[in-house]
């Protein structure tokens, strides 16, 4: 009975973390879109501000005794910080040099690459059933975006690098929490300022420093308030990402990412009357079928694992 209650409580916490990530992720998409369209705020600088606000939020949390910081050697998390910066840079370059369809198609390849990395380097095993759930998900994304898929050499290079670095980043987020015996807040508390420092060094290569649209441009008070608010929402997004990966896995977080993609498309159709073709509707159904199958098989495997543990003397 105690085990049953503990399992229910753990699943409820995971569902709660997923919901926080869902609502904050959707919210930040619309806030960032508003900031880009109405104020033209530079993309990578906004990301830098997000991580600075995330660190400030964590600093306040530790002062309120919500978590206790753990001393970590910088060299142990430097690759994690660098991979985050690479993920931001290559994802932006991929979006800049590819069509939306090609960009989305590249993003879906993150899941099989994560499985490959975890199988090859971390000796983690995935059942055939879990691997087969990738088929309807990939097919769904292709149906959603094939009409807009166009390849060029430079865009393909950036998309490939983006997939590799993003996969490594997400794997390391989970691996470092277990390796260093820290929780999501403790790890993010150290990684956020490191990533901010690295981003501060590479931003001038991608974005202007002064003038209209520059980092130190003449921004209005309303623009700065909107940017600060997006930073607060980003704090919830970043923290929930680390929490989800640390308490489930990078693959589960990716599957949830595909679900958010479907919700965004449906939301755009219902709220903003964005066009939704038959192929896109079929793509959404395929993707959701793959996600539901993954969830079903994953829960079955967890129950089988608990049963084997319970049977041991």
mmCIF file of C-alpha atoms in Angstrom, residues 152-267:
data_model
loop_
_atom_site.group_PDB
_atom_site.id
_atom_site.type_symbol
_atom_site.label_atom_id
_atom_site.label_comp_id
_atom_site.label_asym_id
_atom_site.label_seq_id
_atom_site.Cartn_x
_atom_site.Cartn_y
_atom_site.Cartn_z
ATOM 1 C CA UNK A 152 20.750 23.624 -48.960
ATOM 2 C CA UNK A 153 24.322 22.810 -47.949
ATOM 3 C CA UNK A 154 24.837 25.514 -45.310
ATOM 4 C CA UNK A 155 21.398 25.008 -43.768
ATOM 5 C CA UNK A 156 21.920 21.235 -43.625
ATOM 6 C CA UNK A 157 25.288 21.675 -41.868
ATOM 7 C CA UNK A 158 23.766 23.983 -39.222
ATOM 8 C CA UNK A 159 20.725 21.711 -38.777
ATOM 9 C CA UNK A 160 22.961 18.645 -38.318
ATOM 10 C CA UNK A 161 25.202 20.423 -35.801
ATOM 11 C CA UNK A 162 22.105 21.708 -34.011
ATOM 12 C CA UNK A 163 20.668 18.179 -33.664
ATOM 13 C CA UNK A 164 23.981 16.752 -32.372
ATOM 14 C CA UNK A 165 24.641 19.518 -29.835
ATOM 15 C CA UNK A 166 21.007 19.647 -28.641
ATOM 16 C CA UNK A 167 21.017 15.866 -28.145
ATOM 17 C CA UNK A 168 24.260 16.022 -26.155
ATOM 18 C CA UNK A 169 22.936 18.899 -24.038
ATOM 19 C CA UNK A 170 19.734 17.086 -23.126
ATOM 20 C CA UNK A 171 21.562 13.829 -22.351
ATOM 21 C CA UNK A 172 24.087 15.664 -20.164
ATOM 22 C CA UNK A 173 21.351 17.521 -18.245
ATOM 23 C CA UNK A 174 20.137 14.160 -16.950
ATOM 24 C CA UNK A 175 23.543 12.473 -16.725
ATOM 25 C CA UNK A 176 25.156 15.299 -14.729
ATOM 26 C CA UNK A 177 22.353 15.306 -12.150
ATOM 27 C CA UNK A 178 23.005 11.619 -11.456
ATOM 28 C CA UNK A 179 26.787 11.816 -11.831
ATOM 29 C CA UNK A 180 27.203 14.784 -9.466
ATOM 30 C CA UNK A 181 24.365 13.728 -7.150
ATOM 31 C CA UNK A 182 22.544 17.060 -7.474
ATOM 32 C CA UNK A 183 18.956 18.037 -8.172
ATOM 33 C CA UNK A 184 17.712 20.235 -11.010
ATOM 34 C CA UNK A 185 17.993 23.478 -9.016
ATOM 35 C CA UNK A 186 21.527 22.757 -7.786
ATOM 36 C CA UNK A 187 22.805 21.996 -11.296
ATOM 37 C CA UNK A 188 21.028 24.909 -12.999
ATOM 38 C CA UNK A 189 22.301 27.263 -10.260
ATOM 39 C CA UNK A 190 25.866 26.681 -11.533
ATOM 40 C CA UNK A 191 25.183 26.139 -15.214
ATOM 41 C CA UNK A 192 23.102 29.313 -15.759
ATOM 42 C CA UNK A 193 25.877 31.843 -14.939
ATOM 43 C CA UNK A 194 28.475 29.790 -16.855
ATOM 44 C CA UNK A 195 26.290 29.685 -19.972
ATOM 45 C CA UNK A 196 25.548 33.399 -19.563
ATOM 46 C CA UNK A 197 29.270 34.200 -19.501
ATOM 47 C CA UNK A 198 29.929 32.141 -22.643
ATOM 48 C CA UNK A 199 26.910 33.662 -24.446
ATOM 49 C CA UNK A 200 28.174 37.133 -23.520
ATOM 50 C CA UNK A 201 31.353 36.322 -25.444
ATOM 51 C CA UNK A 202 29.712 34.994 -28.615
ATOM 52 C CA UNK A 203 26.685 37.334 -28.921
ATOM 53 C CA UNK A 204 28.732 40.164 -30.573
ATOM 54 C CA UNK A 205 29.526 37.710 -33.404
ATOM 55 C CA UNK A 206 25.832 37.334 -34.234
ATOM 56 C CA UNK A 207 24.098 40.536 -33.093
ATOM 57 C CA UNK A 208 24.872 44.276 -33.235
ATOM 58 C CA UNK A 209 25.910 46.018 -30.024
ATOM 59 C CA UNK A 210 24.501 49.503 -30.665
ATOM 60 C CA UNK A 211 21.901 51.293 -32.803
ATOM 61 C CA UNK A 212 18.372 50.175 -33.661
ATOM 62 C CA UNK A 213 17.976 46.491 -32.848
ATOM 63 C CA UNK A 214 21.316 46.432 -31.014
ATOM 64 C CA UNK A 215 21.929 45.143 -27.496
ATOM 65 C CA UNK A 216 22.412 48.673 -26.152
ATOM 66 C CA UNK A 217 19.806 50.210 -28.437
ATOM 67 C CA UNK A 218 17.231 52.802 -27.376
ATOM 68 C CA UNK A 219 14.689 50.379 -25.836
ATOM 69 C CA UNK A 220 11.411 51.707 -24.445
ATOM 70 C CA UNK A 221 10.236 50.984 -20.889
ATOM 71 C CA UNK A 222 7.429 48.733 -22.175
ATOM 72 C CA UNK A 223 9.959 46.700 -24.187
ATOM 73 C CA UNK A 224 12.186 46.251 -21.128
ATOM 74 C CA UNK A 225 9.188 45.218 -18.975
ATOM 75 C CA UNK A 226 8.155 42.661 -21.617
ATOM 76 C CA UNK A 227 11.729 41.296 -21.746
ATOM 77 C CA UNK A 228 11.879 41.039 -17.944
ATOM 78 C CA UNK A 229 8.522 39.235 -17.853
ATOM 79 C CA UNK A 230 9.727 36.779 -20.507
ATOM 80 C CA UNK A 231 12.772 36.170 -18.286
ATOM 81 C CA UNK A 232 10.501 35.200 -15.361
ATOM 82 C CA UNK A 233 8.599 32.765 -17.592
ATOM 83 C CA UNK A 234 11.927 31.430 -18.927
ATOM 84 C CA UNK A 235 12.925 30.678 -15.314
ATOM 85 C CA UNK A 236 9.927 28.313 -15.092
ATOM 86 C CA UNK A 237 10.739 26.801 -18.506
ATOM 87 C CA UNK A 238 14.424 26.166 -17.720
ATOM 88 C CA UNK A 239 13.747 24.792 -14.249
ATOM 89 C CA UNK A 240 10.966 22.474 -15.464
ATOM 90 C CA UNK A 241 13.192 21.166 -18.321
ATOM 91 C CA UNK A 242 15.943 20.218 -15.860
ATOM 92 C CA UNK A 243 13.410 18.743 -13.448
ATOM 93 C CA UNK A 244 11.657 16.648 -16.126
ATOM 94 C CA UNK A 245 14.905 15.254 -17.576
ATOM 95 C CA UNK A 246 16.312 14.581 -14.105
ATOM 96 C CA UNK A 247 13.165 12.764 -12.951
ATOM 97 C CA UNK A 248 12.324 10.954 -16.215
ATOM 98 C CA UNK A 249 14.740 10.968 -19.160
ATOM 99 C CA UNK A 250 15.878 13.041 -22.135
ATOM 100 C CA UNK A 251 13.799 10.807 -24.441
ATOM 101 C CA UNK A 252 10.628 11.385 -22.378
ATOM 102 C CA UNK A 253 11.238 15.146 -22.478
ATOM 103 C CA UNK A 254 11.647 14.959 -26.272
ATOM 104 C CA UNK A 255 8.405 13.014 -26.617
ATOM 105 C CA UNK A 256 6.710 15.722 -24.575
ATOM 106 C CA UNK A 257 8.282 18.294 -26.917
ATOM 107 C CA UNK A 258 6.519 16.629 -29.873
ATOM 108 C CA UNK A 259 3.253 16.817 -27.911
ATOM 109 C CA UNK A 260 3.787 20.572 -27.358
ATOM 110 C CA UNK A 261 4.395 20.936 -31.108
ATOM 111 C CA UNK A 262 0.975 19.375 -31.797
ATOM 112 C CA UNK A 263 -0.721 21.541 -29.142
ATOM 113 C CA UNK A 264 0.855 24.678 -30.667
ATOM 114 C CA UNK A 265 -0.481 23.788 -34.143
ATOM 115 C CA UNK A 266 -3.955 23.004 -32.793
ATOM 116 C CA UNK A 267 -3.914 26.162 -30.653
#
